[in-house]
Amino acid sequence: MASAVYFCDHKGKPLLSRKYRDDIPLSAIDKFSSLLSDKEEESNLLPPCISHNGIQYMFIQHNDLYLAALATSVQANISLIFAFLHKIIDVLDGYLKTVEEESIRDNFIIIYELLDEMMDYGLPQITETKMLKKYITTKSFKLEKAHKKKRNAARPPTELTNSVSWRPEGIKYKKNEAFLDIIESINMLITQKGQVLRSEIVGNVRVKSRLSGMPDLKLGINDRGIFTKYLEGNNIGIAKNGDDEDADDTNNESSIVSEGSNKRKTNIELEDLKFHQCVRLSKFENEKIISFIPPDGEFDLMNYRLSTSIKPLIWCDVSIQTYRIEIHCKAKAQIKKKSIATNVEILIPVPEDADSPIFKYSHGKIKYLPEKNLLLWKISSFPGGKEYSMAAQMGLPSISGEDDLNTRVSNQSKKPVQVKFKIPYFTTSGIQVRYLKVNEPKLQYKTYPWVRYITQSGDDYTIRI
C-alpha cells in the first residue's frame, strides 16, 4: 500500500507529487535526494528500495526522472508497487509519447488527473490506457463530455463499472478474426568450440482481436500437459522426435536431457508465466485452460521463459589470422531441412582502423561498417542443414610491426560475433496451439482464427571467437 507517489528530477528533487494517505510527513521526500547521493557514493549500483526512519523509498528510473513511491509498512506489497510504477510510465507514454522532466512540467494537470484515477487510498484501481483515454483527454486537459443531456457532466465510461473493464460494449466488425502469434526469442552465449555457456527462451503469446460483441475465447496449448510438472525431476525437457510415440513432430526441434538422467521428458515446464488481466486465473489453476474475454485490438496474452540448454540454431565458426587481417567464417543452419531461417545477419568485429576490404562468399551479401567496426554478412534465406562460407582480407595502414598487429587483432577478437535471424512456422520449446475457440452467445457469428509461430534471435545471441 503506497502512501504517496512522486516524480523527481535526475537529482532526486520532487517535480510533482500525489499523496494518498496521511501516514508520512510532507518533508519525507526532501530526504530522497541525499539518500540517493549516499547510496551512489557507497556503490555504483543503486538499490531499488531505500529504508530511512521507518519510511520505504521505492523507485524506478526512466530517462532523466525518478518515479518514487513512499510507504511506511514493511508489509507493503513491494512487487505490486513496482508493477504500478512501471504501469504509470506505460500510461504516460500513451499520453505524452516521451516521458521526461520537460514533459512532466508541461503536462502536470493531466498527470494529476491520471494519478487520481489510477490509485485510490494507496491501492491501484484503473490502469488500462484505453479506458483512461475515454474520459481523460490530453488535448484540452479537461474531462470529455460523455452525456450532453446531463448539462455536459463528465461521466466514466460504462465499462469501468462492469466486470470486464478492459473491453467496451458495442464493438462490431464485418469480418470477425482473431490473430494469434507465438514468438520465441533465443538468447545464447556460445564458445568458439560450440559449447553453450548460457541459453534461454523468452516467449510471448500475442493476440490481435477483431471480434464483435463480447466474445469468450478458450485457448488450448499442448493438450498433453505443457503447464504440468514432470513425473520425474524438476528439469525442463523436450521430447526428441521418435523417442516418444505421442510426441508431436511439428515443432520439436531439439532434445533436452535432464541432468543426471538419460530419460527423455515429454512435457514442457514454462517459467515466469505472466498473463494479461483478462485471463481467468482460477479456471487456469483448476483446469489448465486459458479462458478470457479479449480486449479490442492487439495485446500480450501471455509471457513465459525457459532457462534450459538447447543447441545453437545458427552456428558460426569464425577464425582470424593474426599475421594478417584474414577472416574466415562458416555458418551452418542447425535446424530441420524443412525450416528456413530468414533475414540472417552475422556481425563480425574487425579492428577499428582496418580498411580496403576484399570479400569472397558463397551466398548473401557482405558489407563493411566502418562506423561500427563490423563486417555485416546478410543471408536472406538460410535453409536448414545448409552451410555457407565467406572470407575477407583487410589492411591496417598504421601498424608498426607484427607484434602491434597481433595485439590489436587479439583485442578486437575479444568482441563476440552477433547473430540475428528469424525462423517462421517454428518454435524451439515445442509449444503448440491445439485449438482456439471463440463463442459470442448473442451474435453467434463465424470466426476466422489465425495462428503463426516465429522463432527469432534475442538481444543476446553471441558467439565468442
Short mmCIF file of C-alpha atoms in Angstrom, two decimals, residues 143-410:
data_model
loop_
_atom_site.label_atom_id
_atom_site.label_comp_id
_atom_site.label_asym_id
_atom_site.label_seq_id
_atom_site.Cartn_x
_atom_site.Cartn_y
_atom_site.Cartn_z
CA LEU A 143 -12.83 15.68 -18.85
CA GLU A 144 -14.61 14.73 -22.02
CA LYS A 145 -18.33 15.41 -22.39
CA ALA A 146 -19.82 11.97 -22.07
CA HIS A 147 -23.53 12.83 -21.82
CA LYS A 148 -24.74 16.07 -23.42
CA LYS A 149 -28.23 15.78 -21.92
CA LYS A 150 -26.89 15.95 -18.37
CA ARG A 151 -25.57 19.50 -18.65
CA ASN A 152 -22.34 18.22 -20.15
CA ALA A 153 -21.47 16.35 -16.96
CA ALA A 154 -18.40 14.18 -17.46
CA ARG A 155 -19.00 10.56 -16.56
CA PRO A 156 -16.84 7.48 -16.59
CA PRO A 157 -17.42 5.00 -19.43
CA THR A 158 -19.82 2.19 -18.63
CA GLU A 159 -17.15 -0.50 -18.97
CA LEU A 160 -15.43 0.80 -15.82
CA THR A 161 -18.45 -0.30 -13.79
CA ASN A 162 -18.57 -3.72 -15.45
CA SER A 163 -16.56 -6.79 -14.54
CA VAL A 164 -14.87 -6.56 -17.97
CA SER A 165 -13.23 -3.14 -17.62
CA TRP A 166 -10.75 -3.69 -20.47
CA ARG A 167 -13.35 -4.07 -23.24
CA PRO A 168 -16.16 -1.65 -24.20
CA GLU A 169 -19.56 -2.87 -25.39
CA GLY A 170 -20.98 -2.45 -28.88
CA ILE A 171 -17.89 -3.39 -30.91
CA LYS A 172 -18.79 -4.51 -34.45
CA TYR A 173 -16.74 -5.89 -37.33
CA LYS A 174 -17.87 -7.03 -40.76
CA LYS A 175 -15.36 -9.86 -40.69
CA ASN A 176 -14.59 -11.39 -37.30
CA GLU A 177 -10.99 -12.53 -36.99
CA ALA A 178 -8.53 -13.43 -34.22
CA PHE A 179 -4.79 -13.47 -34.89
CA LEU A 180 -2.51 -15.37 -32.54
CA ASP A 181 1.29 -15.05 -32.73
CA ILE A 182 3.64 -17.21 -30.65
CA ILE A 183 7.02 -15.51 -30.76
CA GLU A 184 10.08 -17.06 -29.08
CA SER A 185 13.34 -15.10 -28.75
CA ILE A 186 16.53 -17.11 -28.21
CA ASN A 187 19.33 -15.70 -26.05
CA MET A 188 22.53 -17.72 -26.14
CA LEU A 189 26.26 -17.46 -25.35
CA ILE A 190 28.42 -19.94 -27.27
CA THR A 191 32.16 -20.61 -27.08
CA GLN A 192 34.43 -20.78 -30.11
CA LYS A 193 34.25 -24.60 -29.96
CA GLY A 194 30.46 -24.65 -29.95
CA GLN A 195 29.85 -25.21 -26.24
CA VAL A 196 26.72 -23.47 -24.96
CA LEU A 197 27.51 -21.50 -21.80
CA ARG A 198 24.12 -19.87 -21.37
CA SER A 199 20.79 -20.18 -23.16
CA GLU A 200 17.19 -19.19 -22.56
CA ILE A 201 13.92 -18.95 -24.46
CA VAL A 202 11.76 -15.86 -23.93
CA GLY A 203 8.24 -16.43 -25.25
CA ASN A 204 5.37 -14.10 -25.98
CA VAL A 205 1.82 -15.05 -26.98
CA ARG A 206 0.40 -12.00 -28.77
CA VAL A 207 -3.24 -11.68 -29.76
CA LYS A 208 -4.86 -9.28 -32.21
CA SER A 209 -8.61 -9.33 -31.70
CA ARG A 210 -11.05 -8.09 -34.33
CA LEU A 211 -14.19 -9.63 -32.88
CA SER A 212 -17.67 -8.18 -32.43
CA GLY A 213 -19.67 -8.07 -29.22
CA MET A 214 -18.35 -9.65 -26.04
CA PRO A 215 -16.69 -12.91 -27.19
CA ASP A 216 -15.42 -15.59 -24.82
CA LEU A 217 -12.25 -17.34 -26.03
CA LYS A 218 -10.66 -20.61 -24.96
CA LEU A 219 -7.08 -21.36 -25.90
CA GLY A 220 -5.63 -24.84 -25.71
CA ILE A 221 -1.86 -25.28 -25.79
CA ASN A 222 -0.26 -28.73 -25.99
CA ASP A 223 -3.04 -30.85 -24.51
CA ARG A 224 -0.59 -33.36 -23.09
CA GLY A 225 0.39 -31.08 -20.23
CA ILE A 226 2.56 -28.15 -21.16
CA PHE A 227 1.87 -26.50 -17.80
CA THR A 228 2.25 -29.57 -15.62
CA LYS A 229 5.33 -30.59 -13.70
CA TYR A 230 7.26 -33.66 -14.72
CA LEU A 231 6.73 -37.01 -13.21
CA GLU A 232 10.47 -37.30 -12.63
CA GLY A 233 12.71 -34.43 -11.62
CA ASN A 234 12.21 -30.69 -11.90
CA ASN A 235 14.27 -30.02 -15.03
CA ILE A 236 12.86 -28.76 -18.30
CA GLY A 237 12.63 -31.32 -21.08
CA ILE A 238 11.55 -31.59 -24.67
CA ALA A 239 10.88 -34.95 -26.27
CA LYS A 240 13.02 -35.77 -29.24
CA ASN A 241 11.17 -36.88 -32.35
CA GLY A 242 10.93 -40.61 -32.40
CA ASP A 243 11.68 -41.09 -28.69
CA ASP A 244 8.03 -40.91 -27.68
CA GLU A 245 5.18 -42.27 -29.71
CA ASP A 246 2.91 -39.47 -28.50
CA ALA A 247 5.39 -36.69 -29.13
CA ASP A 248 4.32 -34.14 -31.72
CA ASP A 249 6.90 -33.81 -34.50
CA THR A 250 5.69 -30.47 -35.84
CA ASN A 251 7.76 -28.08 -33.77
CA ASN A 252 10.09 -30.13 -31.57
CA GLU A 253 13.48 -29.24 -32.98
CA SER A 254 15.85 -30.07 -30.16
CA SER A 255 16.12 -32.63 -27.41
CA ILE A 256 16.89 -31.58 -23.85
CA VAL A 257 18.02 -34.14 -21.30
CA SER A 258 17.74 -33.50 -17.57
CA GLU A 259 20.97 -33.56 -15.61
CA GLY A 260 21.91 -36.90 -14.12
CA SER A 261 19.38 -38.81 -16.17
CA ASN A 262 19.23 -40.31 -19.64
CA LYS A 263 15.43 -40.36 -19.69
CA ARG A 264 13.61 -38.03 -22.03
CA LYS A 265 10.86 -35.80 -20.68
CA THR A 266 7.71 -35.42 -22.69
CA ASN A 267 6.37 -32.25 -21.07
CA ILE A 268 7.47 -28.63 -21.12
CA GLU A 269 7.70 -26.64 -17.90
CA LEU A 270 7.26 -22.93 -18.57
CA GLU A 271 8.81 -20.48 -16.12
CA ASP A 272 7.87 -16.94 -15.11
CA LEU A 273 4.36 -17.19 -16.51
CA LYS A 274 2.67 -13.81 -16.80
CA PHE A 275 -0.91 -13.38 -18.02
CA HIS A 276 -2.94 -10.39 -19.14
CA GLN A 277 -5.60 -9.39 -16.61
CA CYS A 278 -8.34 -10.70 -18.93
CA VAL A 279 -7.31 -14.34 -18.26
CA ARG A 280 -9.42 -16.16 -15.68
CA LEU A 281 -6.67 -17.34 -13.34
CA SER A 282 -8.94 -19.56 -11.22
CA LYS A 283 -10.00 -21.55 -14.28
CA PHE A 284 -6.39 -21.85 -15.40
CA GLU A 285 -5.21 -23.07 -12.00
CA ASN A 286 -8.00 -25.65 -11.72
CA GLU A 287 -8.40 -26.85 -15.31
CA LYS A 288 -5.22 -25.63 -17.08
CA ILE A 289 -7.40 -23.86 -19.67
CA ILE A 290 -6.66 -20.32 -20.82
CA SER A 291 -10.11 -18.70 -20.90
CA PHE A 292 -10.58 -14.97 -21.46
CA ILE A 293 -12.63 -12.11 -22.90
CA PRO A 294 -10.05 -10.26 -25.03
CA PRO A 295 -9.50 -6.50 -25.22
CA ASP A 296 -10.17 -4.99 -28.61
CA GLY A 297 -7.05 -4.77 -30.77
CA GLU A 298 -3.56 -6.08 -30.07
CA PHE A 299 -2.30 -7.16 -26.64
CA ASP A 300 0.08 -9.63 -24.97
CA LEU A 301 -1.92 -12.56 -23.65
CA MET A 302 0.92 -14.47 -22.02
CA ASN A 303 4.68 -14.23 -21.47
CA TYR A 304 6.95 -17.05 -20.37
CA ARG A 305 10.60 -18.03 -20.09
CA LEU A 306 12.59 -21.26 -20.25
CA SER A 307 16.14 -21.38 -18.90
CA THR A 308 17.45 -24.54 -20.45
CA SER A 309 20.22 -25.90 -22.62
CA ILE A 310 19.45 -26.05 -26.33
CA LYS A 311 21.70 -26.46 -29.32
CA PRO A 312 22.59 -23.39 -31.41
CA LEU A 313 20.11 -22.81 -34.23
CA ILE A 314 22.60 -20.80 -36.29
CA TRP A 315 26.24 -21.75 -35.70
CA CYS A 316 29.27 -19.78 -36.95
CA ASP A 317 32.86 -20.99 -37.00
CA VAL A 318 35.00 -17.84 -37.23
CA SER A 319 38.80 -17.73 -37.41
CA ILE A 320 41.06 -14.68 -37.67
CA GLN A 321 44.69 -14.95 -38.83
CA THR A 322 46.94 -12.80 -36.66
CA TYR A 323 49.83 -12.39 -39.09
CA ARG A 324 47.46 -10.55 -41.39
CA ILE A 325 43.84 -9.50 -41.21
CA GLU A 326 42.24 -12.52 -42.81
CA ILE A 327 38.82 -13.64 -41.63
CA HIS A 328 37.17 -16.96 -42.44
CA CYS A 329 33.62 -17.74 -41.39
CA LYS A 330 31.46 -20.82 -41.90
CA ALA A 331 27.79 -20.54 -40.99
CA LYS A 332 25.51 -23.54 -40.61
CA ALA A 333 21.75 -23.67 -40.03
CA GLN A 334 21.31 -26.43 -37.45
CA ILE A 335 17.56 -26.69 -37.90
CA LYS A 336 15.31 -29.09 -39.75
CA LYS A 337 15.66 -29.18 -43.51
CA LYS A 338 12.02 -28.14 -43.94
CA SER A 339 12.65 -24.99 -41.86
CA ILE A 340 14.19 -21.84 -43.34
CA ALA A 341 15.84 -19.03 -41.41
CA THR A 342 15.19 -15.62 -42.95
CA ASN A 343 16.87 -12.23 -42.63
CA VAL A 344 20.02 -13.75 -41.16
CA GLU A 345 22.64 -11.18 -40.14
CA ILE A 346 26.11 -12.15 -38.92
CA LEU A 347 28.11 -9.29 -37.38
CA ILE A 348 31.87 -9.96 -37.19
CA PRO A 349 34.11 -7.48 -35.28
CA VAL A 350 37.21 -6.07 -37.00
CA PRO A 351 39.98 -3.64 -35.87
CA GLU A 352 38.82 -0.05 -35.78
CA ASP A 353 41.29 1.27 -38.40
CA ALA A 354 41.02 -1.63 -40.85
CA ASP A 355 40.41 -0.68 -44.47
CA SER A 356 40.49 -1.91 -48.08
CA PRO A 357 38.29 -4.98 -47.53
CA ILE A 358 38.21 -7.77 -50.12
CA PHE A 359 35.38 -10.28 -49.84
CA LYS A 360 34.69 -13.78 -51.13
CA TYR A 361 31.44 -15.51 -50.22
CA SER A 362 29.15 -18.28 -51.41
CA HIS A 363 25.75 -16.75 -50.56
CA GLY A 364 24.22 -13.49 -49.45
CA LYS A 365 25.86 -10.07 -49.30
CA ILE A 366 28.74 -8.66 -47.24
CA LYS A 367 29.13 -5.05 -46.22
CA TYR A 368 31.83 -3.28 -44.23
CA LEU A 369 30.51 -0.95 -41.50
CA PRO A 370 33.50 1.24 -40.51
CA GLU A 371 31.45 3.37 -38.09
CA LYS A 372 30.69 0.21 -36.05
CA ASN A 373 33.95 -1.69 -36.79
CA LEU A 374 31.95 -4.65 -38.09
CA LEU A 375 31.54 -6.86 -41.13
CA LEU A 376 27.87 -7.48 -41.88
CA TRP A 377 27.07 -10.73 -43.68
CA LYS A 378 23.43 -10.84 -44.77
CA ILE A 379 21.71 -14.04 -45.89
CA SER A 380 18.08 -13.53 -46.85
CA SER A 381 17.19 -17.24 -46.88
CA PHE A 382 19.11 -19.93 -44.96
CA PRO A 383 17.56 -23.44 -45.30
CA GLY A 384 18.09 -25.96 -42.52
CA GLY A 385 21.15 -28.17 -42.87
CA LYS A 386 22.89 -25.82 -45.31
CA GLU A 387 26.39 -24.44 -44.74
CA TYR A 388 27.72 -21.24 -46.29
CA SER A 389 31.16 -19.68 -46.08
CA MET A 390 32.85 -16.33 -46.53
CA ALA A 391 36.38 -14.93 -46.43
CA ALA A 392 37.65 -11.39 -46.02
CA GLN A 393 41.04 -9.70 -46.23
CA MET A 394 41.66 -6.25 -44.78
CA GLY A 395 44.59 -3.88 -44.42
CA LEU A 396 45.90 -1.98 -41.41
CA PRO A 397 47.75 1.13 -42.64
CA SER A 398 49.07 2.30 -39.28
CA ILE A 399 50.75 -0.82 -37.92
CA SER A 400 54.33 -0.58 -36.63
CA GLY A 401 55.16 -4.25 -36.66
CA GLU A 402 53.91 -7.79 -36.34
CA ASP A 403 53.60 -7.54 -32.55
CA ASP A 404 51.43 -4.45 -32.86
CA LEU A 405 49.25 -6.23 -35.42
CA ASN A 406 48.84 -9.32 -33.23
CA THR A 407 47.94 -7.20 -30.18
CA ARG A 408 45.33 -5.15 -32.00
CA VAL A 409 43.74 -8.15 -33.69
CA SER A 410 43.70 -10.02 -30.37
#
